[in-house]
Short mmCIF file of C-alpha atoms and ligand atoms in Angstrom, two decimals:
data_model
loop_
_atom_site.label_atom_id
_atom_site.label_comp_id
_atom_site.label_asym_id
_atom_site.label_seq_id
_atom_site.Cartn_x
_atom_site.Cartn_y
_atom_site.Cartn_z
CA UNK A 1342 -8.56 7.15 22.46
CA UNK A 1343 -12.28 6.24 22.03
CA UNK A 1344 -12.57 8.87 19.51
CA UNK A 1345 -9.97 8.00 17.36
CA UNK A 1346 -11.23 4.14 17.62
CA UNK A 1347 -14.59 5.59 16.66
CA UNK A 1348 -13.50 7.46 13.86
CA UNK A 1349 -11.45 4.77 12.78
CA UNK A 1350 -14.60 2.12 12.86
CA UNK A 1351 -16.29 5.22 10.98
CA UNK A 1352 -13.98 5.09 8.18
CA UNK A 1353 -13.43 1.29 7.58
CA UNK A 1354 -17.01 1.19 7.57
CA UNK A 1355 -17.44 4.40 5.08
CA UNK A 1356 -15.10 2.14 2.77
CA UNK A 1357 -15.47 3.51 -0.69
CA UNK A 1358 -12.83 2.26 -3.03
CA UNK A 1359 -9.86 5.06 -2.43
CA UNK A 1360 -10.90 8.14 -0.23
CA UNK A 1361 -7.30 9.91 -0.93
CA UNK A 1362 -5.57 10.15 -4.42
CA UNK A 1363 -2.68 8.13 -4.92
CA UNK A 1364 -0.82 11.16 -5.84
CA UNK A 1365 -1.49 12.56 -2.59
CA UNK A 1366 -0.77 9.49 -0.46
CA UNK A 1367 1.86 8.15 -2.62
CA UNK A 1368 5.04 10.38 -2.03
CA UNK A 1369 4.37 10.73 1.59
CA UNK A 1370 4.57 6.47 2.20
CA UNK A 1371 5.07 3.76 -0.31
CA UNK A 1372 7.24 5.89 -2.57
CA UNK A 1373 9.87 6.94 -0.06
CA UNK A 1374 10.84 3.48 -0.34
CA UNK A 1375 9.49 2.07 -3.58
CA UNK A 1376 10.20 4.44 -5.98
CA UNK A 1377 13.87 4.21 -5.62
CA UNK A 1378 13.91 0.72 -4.82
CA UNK A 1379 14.99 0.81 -1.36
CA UNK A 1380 16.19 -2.37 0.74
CA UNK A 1381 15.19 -4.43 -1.85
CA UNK A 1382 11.69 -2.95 -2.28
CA UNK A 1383 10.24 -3.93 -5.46
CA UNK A 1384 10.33 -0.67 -7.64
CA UNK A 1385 7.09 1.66 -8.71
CA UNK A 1386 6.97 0.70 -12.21
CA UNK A 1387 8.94 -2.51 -12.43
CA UNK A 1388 6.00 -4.89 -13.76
CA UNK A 1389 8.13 -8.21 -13.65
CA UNK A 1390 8.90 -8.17 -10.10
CA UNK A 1391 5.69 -6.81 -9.31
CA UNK A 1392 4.02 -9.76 -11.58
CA UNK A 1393 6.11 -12.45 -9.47
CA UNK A 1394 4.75 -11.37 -5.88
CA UNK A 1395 0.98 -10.93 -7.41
CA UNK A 1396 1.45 -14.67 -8.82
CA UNK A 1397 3.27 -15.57 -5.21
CA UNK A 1398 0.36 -14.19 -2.82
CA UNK A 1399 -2.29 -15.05 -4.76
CA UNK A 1400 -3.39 -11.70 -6.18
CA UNK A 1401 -4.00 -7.98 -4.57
CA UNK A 1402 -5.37 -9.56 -1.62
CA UNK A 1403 -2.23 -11.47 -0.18
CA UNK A 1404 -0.16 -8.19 -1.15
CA UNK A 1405 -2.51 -6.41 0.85
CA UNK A 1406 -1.95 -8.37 3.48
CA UNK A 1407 2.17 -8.20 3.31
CA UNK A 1408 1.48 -4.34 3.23
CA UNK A 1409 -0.50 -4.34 7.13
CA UNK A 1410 1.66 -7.24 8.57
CA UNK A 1411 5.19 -5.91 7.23
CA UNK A 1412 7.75 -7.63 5.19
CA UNK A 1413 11.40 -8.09 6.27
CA UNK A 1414 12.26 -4.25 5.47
CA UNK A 1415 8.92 -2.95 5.35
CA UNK A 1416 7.00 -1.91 8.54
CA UNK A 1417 3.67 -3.00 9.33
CA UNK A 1418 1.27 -0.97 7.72
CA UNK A 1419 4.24 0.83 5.21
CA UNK A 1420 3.81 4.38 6.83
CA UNK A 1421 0.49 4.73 6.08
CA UNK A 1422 -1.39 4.29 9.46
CA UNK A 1423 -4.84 5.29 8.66
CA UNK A 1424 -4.89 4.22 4.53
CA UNK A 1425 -7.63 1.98 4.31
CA UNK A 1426 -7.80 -0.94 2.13
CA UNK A 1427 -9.19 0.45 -0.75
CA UNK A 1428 -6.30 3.55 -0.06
CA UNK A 1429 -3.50 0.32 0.06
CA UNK A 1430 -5.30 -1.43 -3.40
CA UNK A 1431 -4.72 1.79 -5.55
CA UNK A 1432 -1.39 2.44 -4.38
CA UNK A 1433 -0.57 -1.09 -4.91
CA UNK A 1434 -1.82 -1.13 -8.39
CA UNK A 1435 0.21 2.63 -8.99
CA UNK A 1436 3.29 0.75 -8.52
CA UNK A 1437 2.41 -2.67 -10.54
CA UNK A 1438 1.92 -0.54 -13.28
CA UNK A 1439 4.74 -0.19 -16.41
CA UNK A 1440 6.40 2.44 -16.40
CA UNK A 1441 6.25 4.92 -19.07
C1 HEC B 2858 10.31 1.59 4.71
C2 HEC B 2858 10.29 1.25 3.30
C3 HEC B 2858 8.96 0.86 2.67
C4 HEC B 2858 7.80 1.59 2.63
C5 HEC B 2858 7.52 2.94 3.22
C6 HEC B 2858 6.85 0.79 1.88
N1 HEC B 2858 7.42 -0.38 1.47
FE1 HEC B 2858 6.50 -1.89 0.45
N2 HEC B 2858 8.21 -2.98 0.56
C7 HEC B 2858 9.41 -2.57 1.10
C8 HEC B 2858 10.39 -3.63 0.97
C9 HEC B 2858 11.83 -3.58 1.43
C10 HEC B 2858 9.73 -4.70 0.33
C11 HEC B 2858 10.32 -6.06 -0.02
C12 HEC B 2858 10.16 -6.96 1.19
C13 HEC B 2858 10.81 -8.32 0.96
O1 HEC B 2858 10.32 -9.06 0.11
O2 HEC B 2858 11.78 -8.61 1.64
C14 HEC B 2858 8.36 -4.25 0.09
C15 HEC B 2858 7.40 -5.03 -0.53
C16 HEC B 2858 6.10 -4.61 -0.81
C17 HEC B 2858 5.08 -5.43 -1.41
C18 HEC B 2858 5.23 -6.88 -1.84
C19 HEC B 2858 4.80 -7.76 -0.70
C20 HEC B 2858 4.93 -9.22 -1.00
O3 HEC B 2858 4.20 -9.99 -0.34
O4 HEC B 2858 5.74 -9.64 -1.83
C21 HEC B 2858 3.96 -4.67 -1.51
C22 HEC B 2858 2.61 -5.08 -2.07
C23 HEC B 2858 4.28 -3.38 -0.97
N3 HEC B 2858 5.60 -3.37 -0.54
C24 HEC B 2858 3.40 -2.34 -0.92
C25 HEC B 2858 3.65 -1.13 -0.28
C26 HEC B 2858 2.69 -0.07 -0.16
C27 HEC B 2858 1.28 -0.11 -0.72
C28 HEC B 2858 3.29 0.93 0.53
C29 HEC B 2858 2.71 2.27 0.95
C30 HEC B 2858 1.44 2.27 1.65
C31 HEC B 2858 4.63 0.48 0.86
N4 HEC B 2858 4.82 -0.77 0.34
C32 HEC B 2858 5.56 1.21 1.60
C33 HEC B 2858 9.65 -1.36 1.71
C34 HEC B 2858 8.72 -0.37 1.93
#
């Protein structure tokens, strides 16, 4: 247990802006739900409803924040337990993007 809290300290503190690739990290977690859309999930590539929740939490920080609390359907930190911020940020911005 003290390991893992030391190697978790470790990596928050390592923070560079996304250690993983969102095409590794994406299938695995946000995607099992968001890319279909699932229980009202906001969909990878739907811009609009993406645009409203930016606009409604203030920007990629207050998402952020929805993403390690949970929201209704979505578990606290959304099957990713050891993505780090930066990790959540790119995924988060994968999904806001148009698709096509
Ligand atoms: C178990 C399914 C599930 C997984 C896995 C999941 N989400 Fe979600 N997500 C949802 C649902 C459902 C909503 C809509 C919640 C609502 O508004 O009721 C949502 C909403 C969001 C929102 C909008 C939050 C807001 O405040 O409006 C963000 C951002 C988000 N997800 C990011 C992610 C990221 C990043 C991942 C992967 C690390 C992820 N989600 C994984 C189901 C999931």
């Amino acid at each position: 247990m003290k390991k893992f809290a030391v190697a978790a300290l470790l990596m928050a503190s390592s923070l560079a802006y996304a250690d993983r690739s969102v095409d590794e990290l994406y299938p695995k977690t946000c995607g099992v739900c968001h890319e279909a859309g699932v229980a009202g999930a906001p969909k990878h590539g739907d811009a609009a409803a993406w645009k409203l929740r930016f606009d409604a939490k203030g920007g990629l920080d207050g998402l952020l924040a929805s993403v390690k609390n949970g929201l209704n359907a979505m578990p606290p930190k959304a099957m990713c337990m050891d993505c780090t911020d930066g990790e959540y940020k790119a995924l988060i911005e994968h999904m806001m993007k148009p698709a096509g």
